[in-house]
Short mmCIF file of C-alpha atoms and ligand atoms in Angstrom, two decimals:
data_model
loop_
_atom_site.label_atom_id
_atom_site.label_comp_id
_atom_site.label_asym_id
_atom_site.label_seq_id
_atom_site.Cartn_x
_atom_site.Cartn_y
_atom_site.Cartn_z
CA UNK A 471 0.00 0.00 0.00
CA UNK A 472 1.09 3.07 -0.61
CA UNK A 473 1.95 5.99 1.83
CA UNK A 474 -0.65 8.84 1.96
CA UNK A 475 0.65 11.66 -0.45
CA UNK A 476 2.47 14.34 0.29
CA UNK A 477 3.60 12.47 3.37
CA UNK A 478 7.21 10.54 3.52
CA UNK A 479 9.22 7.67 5.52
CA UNK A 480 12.91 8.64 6.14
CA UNK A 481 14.96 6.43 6.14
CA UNK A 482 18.26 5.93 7.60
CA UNK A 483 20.73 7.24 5.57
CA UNK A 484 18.47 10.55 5.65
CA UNK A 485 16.99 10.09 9.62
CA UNK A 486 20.79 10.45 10.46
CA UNK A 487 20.94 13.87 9.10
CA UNK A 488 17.41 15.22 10.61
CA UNK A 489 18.79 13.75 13.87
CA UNK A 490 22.20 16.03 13.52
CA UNK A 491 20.35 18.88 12.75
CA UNK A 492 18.07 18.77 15.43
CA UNK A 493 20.88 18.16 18.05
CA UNK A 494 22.71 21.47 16.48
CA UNK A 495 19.43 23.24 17.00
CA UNK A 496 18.76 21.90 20.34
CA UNK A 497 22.79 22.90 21.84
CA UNK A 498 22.56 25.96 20.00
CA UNK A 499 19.25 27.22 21.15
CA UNK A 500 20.04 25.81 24.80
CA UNK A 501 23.18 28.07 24.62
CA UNK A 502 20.62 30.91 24.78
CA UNK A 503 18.63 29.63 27.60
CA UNK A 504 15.45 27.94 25.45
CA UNK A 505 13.94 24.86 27.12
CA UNK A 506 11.90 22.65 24.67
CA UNK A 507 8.06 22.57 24.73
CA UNK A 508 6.73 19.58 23.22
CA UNK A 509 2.80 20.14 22.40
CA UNK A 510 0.48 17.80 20.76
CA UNK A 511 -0.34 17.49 17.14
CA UNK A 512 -4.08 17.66 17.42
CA UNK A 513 -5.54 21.47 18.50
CA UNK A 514 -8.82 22.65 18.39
CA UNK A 515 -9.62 24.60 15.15
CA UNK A 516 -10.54 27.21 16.74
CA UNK A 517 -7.00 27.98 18.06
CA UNK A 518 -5.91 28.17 14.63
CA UNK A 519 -9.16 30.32 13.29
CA UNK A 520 -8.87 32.59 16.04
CA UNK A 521 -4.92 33.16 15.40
CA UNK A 522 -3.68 32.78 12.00
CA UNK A 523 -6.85 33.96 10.88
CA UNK A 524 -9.69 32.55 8.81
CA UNK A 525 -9.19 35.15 5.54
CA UNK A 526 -5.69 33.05 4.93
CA UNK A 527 -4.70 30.38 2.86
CA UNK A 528 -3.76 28.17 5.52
CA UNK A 529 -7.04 28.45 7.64
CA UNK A 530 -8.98 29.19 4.19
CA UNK A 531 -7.45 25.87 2.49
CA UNK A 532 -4.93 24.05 4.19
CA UNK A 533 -5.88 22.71 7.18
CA UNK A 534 -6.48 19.29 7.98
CA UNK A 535 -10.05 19.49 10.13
CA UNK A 536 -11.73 16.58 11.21
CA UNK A 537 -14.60 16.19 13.79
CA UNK A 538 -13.64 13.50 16.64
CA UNK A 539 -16.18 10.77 17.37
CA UNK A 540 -18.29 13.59 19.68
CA UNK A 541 -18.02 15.93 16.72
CA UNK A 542 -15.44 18.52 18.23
CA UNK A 543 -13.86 20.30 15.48
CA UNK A 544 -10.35 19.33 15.67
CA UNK A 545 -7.22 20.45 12.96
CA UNK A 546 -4.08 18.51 12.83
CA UNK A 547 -1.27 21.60 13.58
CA UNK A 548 -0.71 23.94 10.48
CA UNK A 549 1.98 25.70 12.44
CA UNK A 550 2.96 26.03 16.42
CA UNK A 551 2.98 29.48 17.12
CA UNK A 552 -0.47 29.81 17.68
CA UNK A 553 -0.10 26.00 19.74
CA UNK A 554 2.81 27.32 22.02
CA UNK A 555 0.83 30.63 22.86
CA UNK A 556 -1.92 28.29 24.01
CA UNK A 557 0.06 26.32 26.51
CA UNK A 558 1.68 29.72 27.89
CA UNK A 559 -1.46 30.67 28.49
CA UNK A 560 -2.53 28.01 30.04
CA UNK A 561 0.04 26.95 31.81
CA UNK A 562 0.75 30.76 33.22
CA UNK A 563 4.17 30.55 32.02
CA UNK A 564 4.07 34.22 32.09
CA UNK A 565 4.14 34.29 35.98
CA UNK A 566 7.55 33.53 35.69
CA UNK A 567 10.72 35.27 34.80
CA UNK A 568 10.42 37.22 32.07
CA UNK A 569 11.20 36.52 28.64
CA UNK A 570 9.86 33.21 28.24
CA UNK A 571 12.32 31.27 25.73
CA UNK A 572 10.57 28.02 24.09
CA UNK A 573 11.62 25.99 21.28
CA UNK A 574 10.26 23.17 19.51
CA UNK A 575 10.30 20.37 16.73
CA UNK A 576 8.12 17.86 15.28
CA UNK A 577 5.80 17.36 12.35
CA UNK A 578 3.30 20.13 10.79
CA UNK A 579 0.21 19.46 7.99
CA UNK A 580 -1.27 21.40 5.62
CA UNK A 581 -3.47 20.22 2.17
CA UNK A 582 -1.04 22.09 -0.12
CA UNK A 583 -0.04 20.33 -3.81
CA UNK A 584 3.12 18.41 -2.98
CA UNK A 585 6.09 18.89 -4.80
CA UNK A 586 9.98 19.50 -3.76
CA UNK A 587 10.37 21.49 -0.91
CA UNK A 588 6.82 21.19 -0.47
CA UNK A 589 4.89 18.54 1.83
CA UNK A 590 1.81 17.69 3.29
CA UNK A 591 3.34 16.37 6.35
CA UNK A 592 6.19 18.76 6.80
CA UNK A 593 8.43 19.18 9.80
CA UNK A 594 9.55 22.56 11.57
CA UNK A 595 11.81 23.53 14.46
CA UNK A 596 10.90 26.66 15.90
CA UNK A 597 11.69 28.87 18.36
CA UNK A 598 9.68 32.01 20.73
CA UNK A 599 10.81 34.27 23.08
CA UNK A 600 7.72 35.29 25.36
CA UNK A 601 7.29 38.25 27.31
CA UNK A 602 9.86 40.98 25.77
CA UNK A 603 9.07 43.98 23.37
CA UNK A 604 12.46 44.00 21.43
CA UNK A 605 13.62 45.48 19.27
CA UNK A 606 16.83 44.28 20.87
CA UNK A 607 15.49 40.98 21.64
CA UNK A 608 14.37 40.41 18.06
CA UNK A 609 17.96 41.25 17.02
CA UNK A 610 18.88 38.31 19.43
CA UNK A 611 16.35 35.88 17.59
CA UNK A 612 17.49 36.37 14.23
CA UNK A 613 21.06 36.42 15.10
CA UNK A 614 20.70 32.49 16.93
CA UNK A 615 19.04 31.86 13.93
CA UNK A 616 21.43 33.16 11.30
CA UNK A 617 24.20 31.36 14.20
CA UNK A 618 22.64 28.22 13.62
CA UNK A 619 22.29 28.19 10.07
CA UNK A 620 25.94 28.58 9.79
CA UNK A 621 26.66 25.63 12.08
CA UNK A 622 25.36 23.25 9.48
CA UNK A 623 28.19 24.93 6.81
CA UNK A 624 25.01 27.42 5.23
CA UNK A 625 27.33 30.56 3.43
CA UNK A 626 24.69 31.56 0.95
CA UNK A 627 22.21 32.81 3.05
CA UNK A 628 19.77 35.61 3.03
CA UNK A 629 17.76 37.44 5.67
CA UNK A 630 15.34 39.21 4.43
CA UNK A 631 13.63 41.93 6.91
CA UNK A 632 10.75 44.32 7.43
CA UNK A 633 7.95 45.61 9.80
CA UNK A 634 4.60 45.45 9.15
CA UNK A 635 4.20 48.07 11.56
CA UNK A 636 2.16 48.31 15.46
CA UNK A 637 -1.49 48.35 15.80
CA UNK A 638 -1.99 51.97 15.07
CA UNK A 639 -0.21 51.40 11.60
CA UNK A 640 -2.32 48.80 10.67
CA UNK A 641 -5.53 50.42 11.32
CA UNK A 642 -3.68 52.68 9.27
CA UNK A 643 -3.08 51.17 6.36
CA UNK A 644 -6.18 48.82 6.86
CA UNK A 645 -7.64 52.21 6.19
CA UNK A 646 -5.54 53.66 3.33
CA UNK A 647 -6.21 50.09 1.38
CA UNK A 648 -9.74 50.20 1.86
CA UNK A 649 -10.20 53.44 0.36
CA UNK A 650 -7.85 52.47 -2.27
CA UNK A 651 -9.84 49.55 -3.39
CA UNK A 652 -13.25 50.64 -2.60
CA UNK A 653 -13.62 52.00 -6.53
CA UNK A 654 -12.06 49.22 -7.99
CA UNK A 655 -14.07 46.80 -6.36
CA UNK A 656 -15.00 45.86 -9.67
CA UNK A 657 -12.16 44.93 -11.27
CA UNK A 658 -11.02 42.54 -8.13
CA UNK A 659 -11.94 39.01 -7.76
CA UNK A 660 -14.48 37.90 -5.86
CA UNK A 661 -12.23 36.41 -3.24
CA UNK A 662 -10.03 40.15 -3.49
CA UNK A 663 -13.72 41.30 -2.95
CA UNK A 664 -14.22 39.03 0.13
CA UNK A 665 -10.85 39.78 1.47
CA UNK A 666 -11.43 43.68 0.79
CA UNK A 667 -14.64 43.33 3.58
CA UNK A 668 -12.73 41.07 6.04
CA UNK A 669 -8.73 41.82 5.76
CA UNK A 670 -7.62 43.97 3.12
CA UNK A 671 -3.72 43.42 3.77
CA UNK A 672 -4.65 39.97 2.58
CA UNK A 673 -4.93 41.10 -1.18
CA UNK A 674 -1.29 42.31 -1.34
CA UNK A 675 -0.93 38.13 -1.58
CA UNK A 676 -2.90 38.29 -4.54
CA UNK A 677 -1.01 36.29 -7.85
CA UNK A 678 -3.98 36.80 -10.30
CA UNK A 679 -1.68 39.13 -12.84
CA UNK A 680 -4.28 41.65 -13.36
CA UNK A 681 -4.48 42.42 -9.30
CA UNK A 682 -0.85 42.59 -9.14
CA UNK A 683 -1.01 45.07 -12.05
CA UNK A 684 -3.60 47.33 -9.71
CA UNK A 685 -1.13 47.12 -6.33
CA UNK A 686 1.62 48.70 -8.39
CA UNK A 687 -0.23 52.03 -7.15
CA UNK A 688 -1.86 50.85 -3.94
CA UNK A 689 -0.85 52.58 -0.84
CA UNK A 690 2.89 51.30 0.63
CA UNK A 691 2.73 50.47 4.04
CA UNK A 692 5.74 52.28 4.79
CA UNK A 693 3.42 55.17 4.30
CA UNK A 694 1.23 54.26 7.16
CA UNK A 695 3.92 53.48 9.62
CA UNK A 696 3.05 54.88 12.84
CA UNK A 697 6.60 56.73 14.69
CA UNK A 698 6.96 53.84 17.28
CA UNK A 699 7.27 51.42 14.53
CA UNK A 700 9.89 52.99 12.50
CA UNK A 701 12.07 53.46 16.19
CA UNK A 702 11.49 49.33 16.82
CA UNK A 703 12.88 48.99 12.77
CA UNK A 704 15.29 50.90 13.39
CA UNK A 705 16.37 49.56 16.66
CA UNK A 706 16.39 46.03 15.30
CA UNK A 707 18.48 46.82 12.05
CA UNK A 708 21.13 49.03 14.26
CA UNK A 709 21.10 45.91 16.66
CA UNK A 710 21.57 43.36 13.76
CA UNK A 711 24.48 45.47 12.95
CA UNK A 712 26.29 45.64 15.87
CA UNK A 713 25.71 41.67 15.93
CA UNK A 714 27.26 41.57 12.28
CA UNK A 715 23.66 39.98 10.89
CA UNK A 716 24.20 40.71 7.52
CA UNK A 717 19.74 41.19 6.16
CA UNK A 718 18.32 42.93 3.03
CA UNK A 719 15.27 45.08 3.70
CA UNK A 720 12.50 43.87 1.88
CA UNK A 721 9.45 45.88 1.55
CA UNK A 722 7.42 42.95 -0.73
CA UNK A 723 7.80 40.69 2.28
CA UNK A 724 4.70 39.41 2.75
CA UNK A 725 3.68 36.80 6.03
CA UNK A 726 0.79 34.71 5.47
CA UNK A 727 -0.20 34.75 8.81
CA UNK A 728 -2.37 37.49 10.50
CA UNK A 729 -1.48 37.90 14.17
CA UNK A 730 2.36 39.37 13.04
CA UNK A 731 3.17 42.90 14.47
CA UNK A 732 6.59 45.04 13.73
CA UNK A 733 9.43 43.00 13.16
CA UNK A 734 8.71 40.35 10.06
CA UNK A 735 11.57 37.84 8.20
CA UNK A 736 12.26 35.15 6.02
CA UNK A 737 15.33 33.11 5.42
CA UNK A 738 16.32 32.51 1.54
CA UNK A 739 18.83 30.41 0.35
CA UNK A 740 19.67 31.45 -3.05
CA UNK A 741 19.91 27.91 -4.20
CA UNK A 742 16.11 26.67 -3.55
CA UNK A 743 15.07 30.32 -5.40
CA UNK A 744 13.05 32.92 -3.51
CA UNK A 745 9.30 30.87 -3.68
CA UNK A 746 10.84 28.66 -1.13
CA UNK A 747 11.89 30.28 2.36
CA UNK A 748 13.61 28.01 4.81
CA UNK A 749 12.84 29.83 7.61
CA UNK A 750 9.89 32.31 8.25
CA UNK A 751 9.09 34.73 11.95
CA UNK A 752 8.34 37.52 13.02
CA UNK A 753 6.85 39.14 16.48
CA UNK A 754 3.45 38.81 17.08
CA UNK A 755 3.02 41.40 20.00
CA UNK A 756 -0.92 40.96 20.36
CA UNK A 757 -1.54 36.83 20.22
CA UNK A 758 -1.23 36.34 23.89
CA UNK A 759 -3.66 38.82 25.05
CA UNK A 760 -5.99 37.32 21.87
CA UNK A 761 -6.01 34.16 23.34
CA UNK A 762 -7.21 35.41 26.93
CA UNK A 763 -3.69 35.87 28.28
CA UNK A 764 -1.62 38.56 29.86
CA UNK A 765 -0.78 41.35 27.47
CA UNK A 766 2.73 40.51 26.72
CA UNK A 767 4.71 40.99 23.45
CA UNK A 768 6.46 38.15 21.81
CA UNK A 769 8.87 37.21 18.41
CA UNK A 770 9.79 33.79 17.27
CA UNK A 771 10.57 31.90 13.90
CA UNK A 772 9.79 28.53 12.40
CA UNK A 773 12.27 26.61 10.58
CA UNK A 774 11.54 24.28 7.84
CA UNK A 775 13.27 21.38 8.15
CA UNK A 776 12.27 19.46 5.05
CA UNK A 777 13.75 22.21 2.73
CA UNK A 778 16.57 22.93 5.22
CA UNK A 779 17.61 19.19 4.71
CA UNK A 780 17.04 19.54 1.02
CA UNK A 781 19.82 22.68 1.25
CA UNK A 782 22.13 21.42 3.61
CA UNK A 783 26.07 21.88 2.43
CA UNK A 784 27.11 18.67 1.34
CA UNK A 785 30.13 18.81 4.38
CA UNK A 786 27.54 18.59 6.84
CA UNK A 787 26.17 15.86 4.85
CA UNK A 788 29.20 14.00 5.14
CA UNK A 789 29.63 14.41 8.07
CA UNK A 790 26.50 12.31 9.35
CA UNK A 791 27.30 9.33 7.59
CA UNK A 792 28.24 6.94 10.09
CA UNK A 793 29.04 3.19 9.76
CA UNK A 794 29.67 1.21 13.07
CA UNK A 795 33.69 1.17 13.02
CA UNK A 796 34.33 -2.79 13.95
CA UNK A 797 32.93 -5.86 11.52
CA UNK A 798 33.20 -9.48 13.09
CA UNK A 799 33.16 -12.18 10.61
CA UNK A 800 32.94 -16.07 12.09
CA UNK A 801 32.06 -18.31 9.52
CA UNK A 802 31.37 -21.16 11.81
CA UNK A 803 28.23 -21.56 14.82
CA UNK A 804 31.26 -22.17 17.42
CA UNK A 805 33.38 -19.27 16.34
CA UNK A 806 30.29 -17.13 16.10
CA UNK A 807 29.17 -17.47 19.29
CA UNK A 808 32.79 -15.91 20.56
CA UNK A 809 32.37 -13.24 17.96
CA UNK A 810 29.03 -12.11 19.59
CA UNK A 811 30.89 -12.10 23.30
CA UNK A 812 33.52 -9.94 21.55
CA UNK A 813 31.11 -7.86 19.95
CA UNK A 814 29.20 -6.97 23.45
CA UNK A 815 33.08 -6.25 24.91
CA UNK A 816 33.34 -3.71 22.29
CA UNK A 817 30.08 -1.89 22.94
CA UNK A 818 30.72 -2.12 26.44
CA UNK A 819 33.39 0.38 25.64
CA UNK A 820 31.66 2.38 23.36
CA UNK A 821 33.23 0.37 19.88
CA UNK A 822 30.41 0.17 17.40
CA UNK A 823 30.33 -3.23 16.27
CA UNK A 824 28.39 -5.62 13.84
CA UNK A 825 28.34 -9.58 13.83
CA UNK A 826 28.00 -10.55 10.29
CA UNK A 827 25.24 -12.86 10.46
CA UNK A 828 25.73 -14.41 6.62
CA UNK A 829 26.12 -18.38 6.76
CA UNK A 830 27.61 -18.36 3.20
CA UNK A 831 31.57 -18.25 2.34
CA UNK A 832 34.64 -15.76 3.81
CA UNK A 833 34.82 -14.42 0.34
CA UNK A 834 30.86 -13.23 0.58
CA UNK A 835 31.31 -12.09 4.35
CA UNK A 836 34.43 -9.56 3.49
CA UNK A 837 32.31 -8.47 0.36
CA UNK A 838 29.73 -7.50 2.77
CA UNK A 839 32.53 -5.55 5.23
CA UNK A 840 33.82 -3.32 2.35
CA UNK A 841 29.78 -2.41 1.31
CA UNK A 842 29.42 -1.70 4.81
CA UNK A 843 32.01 1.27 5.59
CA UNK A 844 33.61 -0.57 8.53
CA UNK A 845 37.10 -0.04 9.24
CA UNK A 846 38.42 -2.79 10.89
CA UNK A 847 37.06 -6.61 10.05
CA UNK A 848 37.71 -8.82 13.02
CA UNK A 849 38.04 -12.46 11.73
CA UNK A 850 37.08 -15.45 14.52
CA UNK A 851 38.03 -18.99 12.78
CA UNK A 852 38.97 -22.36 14.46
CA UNK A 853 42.39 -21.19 14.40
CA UNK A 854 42.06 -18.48 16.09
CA UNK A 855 40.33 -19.65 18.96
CA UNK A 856 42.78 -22.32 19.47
CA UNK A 857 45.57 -19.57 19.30
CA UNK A 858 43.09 -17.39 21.59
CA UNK A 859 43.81 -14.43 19.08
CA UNK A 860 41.85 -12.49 16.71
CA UNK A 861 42.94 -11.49 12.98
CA UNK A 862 42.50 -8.06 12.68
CA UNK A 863 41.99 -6.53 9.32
CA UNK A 864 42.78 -2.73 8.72
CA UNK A 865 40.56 -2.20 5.89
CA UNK A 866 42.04 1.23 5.09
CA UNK A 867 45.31 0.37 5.29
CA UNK A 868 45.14 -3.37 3.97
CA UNK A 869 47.04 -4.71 6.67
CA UNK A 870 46.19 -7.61 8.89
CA UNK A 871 47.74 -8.80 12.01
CA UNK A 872 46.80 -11.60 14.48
CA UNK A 873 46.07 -9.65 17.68
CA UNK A 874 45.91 -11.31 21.30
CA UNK A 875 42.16 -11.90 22.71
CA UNK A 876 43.09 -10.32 25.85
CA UNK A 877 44.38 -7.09 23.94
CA UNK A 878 42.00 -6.13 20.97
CA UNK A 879 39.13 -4.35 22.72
CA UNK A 880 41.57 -2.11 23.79
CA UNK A 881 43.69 -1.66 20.77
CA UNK A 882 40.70 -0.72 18.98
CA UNK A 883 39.33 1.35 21.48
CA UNK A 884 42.57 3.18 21.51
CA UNK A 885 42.47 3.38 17.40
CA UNK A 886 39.41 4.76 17.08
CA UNK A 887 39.05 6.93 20.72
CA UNK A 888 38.36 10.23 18.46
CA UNK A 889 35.26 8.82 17.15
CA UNK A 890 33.76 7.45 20.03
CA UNK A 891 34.65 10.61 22.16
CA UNK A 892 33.20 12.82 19.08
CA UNK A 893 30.31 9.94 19.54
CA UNK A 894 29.61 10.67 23.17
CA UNK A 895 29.96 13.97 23.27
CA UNK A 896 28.05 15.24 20.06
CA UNK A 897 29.37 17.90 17.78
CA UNK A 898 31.46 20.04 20.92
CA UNK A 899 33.65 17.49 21.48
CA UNK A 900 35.12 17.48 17.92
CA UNK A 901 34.43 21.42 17.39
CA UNK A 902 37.06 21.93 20.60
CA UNK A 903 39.51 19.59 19.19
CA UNK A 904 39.33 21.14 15.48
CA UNK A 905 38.03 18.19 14.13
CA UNK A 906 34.27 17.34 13.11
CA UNK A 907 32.87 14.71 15.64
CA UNK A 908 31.52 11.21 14.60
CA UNK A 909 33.48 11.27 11.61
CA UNK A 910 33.21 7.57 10.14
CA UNK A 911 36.37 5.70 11.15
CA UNK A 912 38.10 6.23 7.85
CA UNK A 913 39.34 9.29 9.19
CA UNK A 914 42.93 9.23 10.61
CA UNK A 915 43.10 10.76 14.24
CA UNK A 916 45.30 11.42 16.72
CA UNK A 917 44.33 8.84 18.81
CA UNK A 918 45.04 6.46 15.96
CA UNK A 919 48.08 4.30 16.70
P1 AMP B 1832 5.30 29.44 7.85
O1 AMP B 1832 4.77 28.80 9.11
O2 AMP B 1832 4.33 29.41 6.71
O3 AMP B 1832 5.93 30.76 8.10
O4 AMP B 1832 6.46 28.48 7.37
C1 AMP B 1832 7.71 28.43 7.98
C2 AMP B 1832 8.60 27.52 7.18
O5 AMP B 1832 8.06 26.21 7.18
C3 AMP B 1832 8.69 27.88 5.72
O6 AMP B 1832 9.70 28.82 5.51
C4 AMP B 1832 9.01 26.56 5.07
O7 AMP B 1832 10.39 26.32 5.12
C5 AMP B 1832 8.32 25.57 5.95
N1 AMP B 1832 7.05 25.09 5.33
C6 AMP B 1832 5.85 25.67 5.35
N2 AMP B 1832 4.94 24.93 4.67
C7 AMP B 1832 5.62 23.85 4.20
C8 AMP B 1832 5.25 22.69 3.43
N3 AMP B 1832 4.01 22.48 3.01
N4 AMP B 1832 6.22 21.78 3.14
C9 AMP B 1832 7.49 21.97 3.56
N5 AMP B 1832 7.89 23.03 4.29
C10 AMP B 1832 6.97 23.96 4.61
#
């Protein structure tokens, strides 16, 4: 049977790289004092109606709604914003120190027509600091962000900035677009018409040609920006350069969500071409109080992880790949028995090992090693046993020696001690020593004798 579309199974060779990214997002955000949040998939719709808004595409179109066997309304999460507002709310998290610094990961749906880049079930690590009104903490976000972009080897990255302005501006410009449209309601579609009644700002989104060819002289929003916003823009871009963020203003940024306030950006990399963002955020000063919490002001971003992936620099690519160092080869039940005992030694001290399990010939066994990526083949015959030795194979080298029993879990332990410290210790370990961690055991090391 096939899998439901626009949904995907990762496997291995690709989990390994999701899992590496999400432990560089997880040190790197912890380095900034975030704590995960983990909330659940299913929300009510209404949390989603009431905050993204029900004139956009993703309310509009995208959502996946179902009604539960008592006939609640329930939507499988479009986004988590709107889902980690909730749980500060209702979990009073804003009773406690202020900001509030939350991150989070896991999968996301929305009914949009797959193709690359673009999923159904899609995956996002985000990240919201609760409780501050910037601009110097927005300068912070975007600066982990841009800081943990270039930890997985991105160089070709864009951030692309603007404000969308306070309350006061949107009224505003709410205002200025009405009148605007209000005698060319003729010429608009009927869902321009719609969104002319409900949310005006939403027909700036518009990609019918002959709408786009009527914005060219519809009011700018820079016009309507009230003299608080312009002092938060400006306070965040002076920020961002003091950080050394480099960011391109963007006036056409658009966010297709509605409870965004002030500071708005996206995250291009020029190689997926400007349709697909990998990252999008912004602050979203008014979506606490919305939701029947405290009046506080908060900024945060969402990652996309599926596209990220899709970019990554093939060095951090590499750098995931990661066979299990040791192969034991016994071509006989006796003999394989000892190579299992060995095998558990080696894990014992942190040696990743696999017992070739094939009942055919040697020849077929060592085939299997090379496919493999190990390093080192450990070969357990009669012989062998009697001599209570091991042959050790160098697979790199194409040496081979016959090793005591007594000595080879730690002769290999001391071969490959880079890689299993790199292993144990994640990415710091091998960023303090100069060299990437968990490098597959090809590598040559220090600890190498
Ligand atoms: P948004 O919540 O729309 O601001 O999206 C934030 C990020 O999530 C985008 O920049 C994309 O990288 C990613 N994203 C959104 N929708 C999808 C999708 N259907 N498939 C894959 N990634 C997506």
């Amino acid at each position: 049977m096939p899998n439901v579309k626009g949904t995907r199974d990762l496997l291995p060779s690709e989990s390994v790289i999701w899992a590496r990214v999400e432990e560089t997002a997880r040190r790197v955000f912890s380095l900034y004092g975030y704590g995960e949040i983990r909330t659940p998939v299913l929300e009510h719709t209404e949390l989603f109606v009431r905050t993204v808004g029900e004139s956009t595409d993703i309310v509009g179109k995208e959502m996946y709604t179902f009604e539960d066997r008592k006939g609640r309304s329930l939507t499988l999460r479009p986004e988590s914003t709107a889902a980690v507002a909730r749980a500060f709310v209702d979990h009073r998290l804003g009773e406690q120190p202020l900001p509030v610094k939350l991150f989070y990961m896991g999968p996301h749906f929305r009914y949009e027509r797959p193709q690359k880049g673009r999923y159904r079930e899609f995956h996002q690590i985000g990240a919201e600091l609760l409780g501050d009104p910037g601009p110097a903490s927005d300068a912070e976000v975007i600066r982990m962000l841009v800081g943990f972009l270039e930890e997985l080897g991105f160089e070709d990255l864009t951030v692309l900035l603007h404000t969308v302005g306070d309350q006061e501006t949107r009224e505003a410009y709410r205002a200025a677009l009405v009148e605007f449209f209000a005698p060319l309601a003729e010429q608009l579609s009927s869902e321009s018409r719609k969104r002319l009644e409900r949310n005006p700002l939403r027909i700036l989104d518009t990609k019918d040609s002959a709408e786009r060819e009527l914005l060219i002289d519809a009011p700018k929003l820079e016009d309507s920006l009230s003299a608080g916003s312009r002092e938060h823009f400006a306070g965040v871009r002076s920020a961002l350069d003091r950080l050394g963020v480099k960011y391109r203003v963007d006036p056409g940024l658009v966010r297709g969500l509605d409870y965004y306030t002030l500071t708005v950006f996206e995250i291009v990399s020029e190689g997926l071409g400007a349709q697909n963002a990998i990252v999008g955020g912004g602050r979203y000063d008014r979506l606490l109080a919305d939701l029947g919490g405290p009046d506080l002001p908060a900024i945060g971003f969402a990652i996309g992880l599926d596209r990220l992936v899709e970019s990554l620099p093939a060095a951090f690519r590499d750098r995931c790949t990661q066979a299990p160092a040791v192969r034991l080869i016994a071509i006989d039940p006796v003999p394989k028995l000892a190579a299992m005992e060995l095998g558990e030694e080696l894990r014992a001290r942190g040696v990743a090992a696999v017992v070739d399990f094939g009942n055919d010939r040697m020849k077929a066994a060592l085939k299997r090693a090379h496919r493999s990526g190990a390093r080192y083949v450990l070969l357990l015959g009669e012989d062998e046993l009697a001599k209570n030795a091991v042959t050790c194979r160098d697979l790199n080298a194409g040496e081979q020696s016959l090793v005591p029993r007594s000595e080879i879990v730690g002769l290999l332990h001391n071969r490959l001690r880079n890689q299993i410290k790199g292993q144990i210790k994640g990415q710091i370990e091998g960023q303090i020593e100069g060299q990437p961690a968990g490098q597959p055991g090809r590598q040559r090391g220090e600890g190498e004798a």
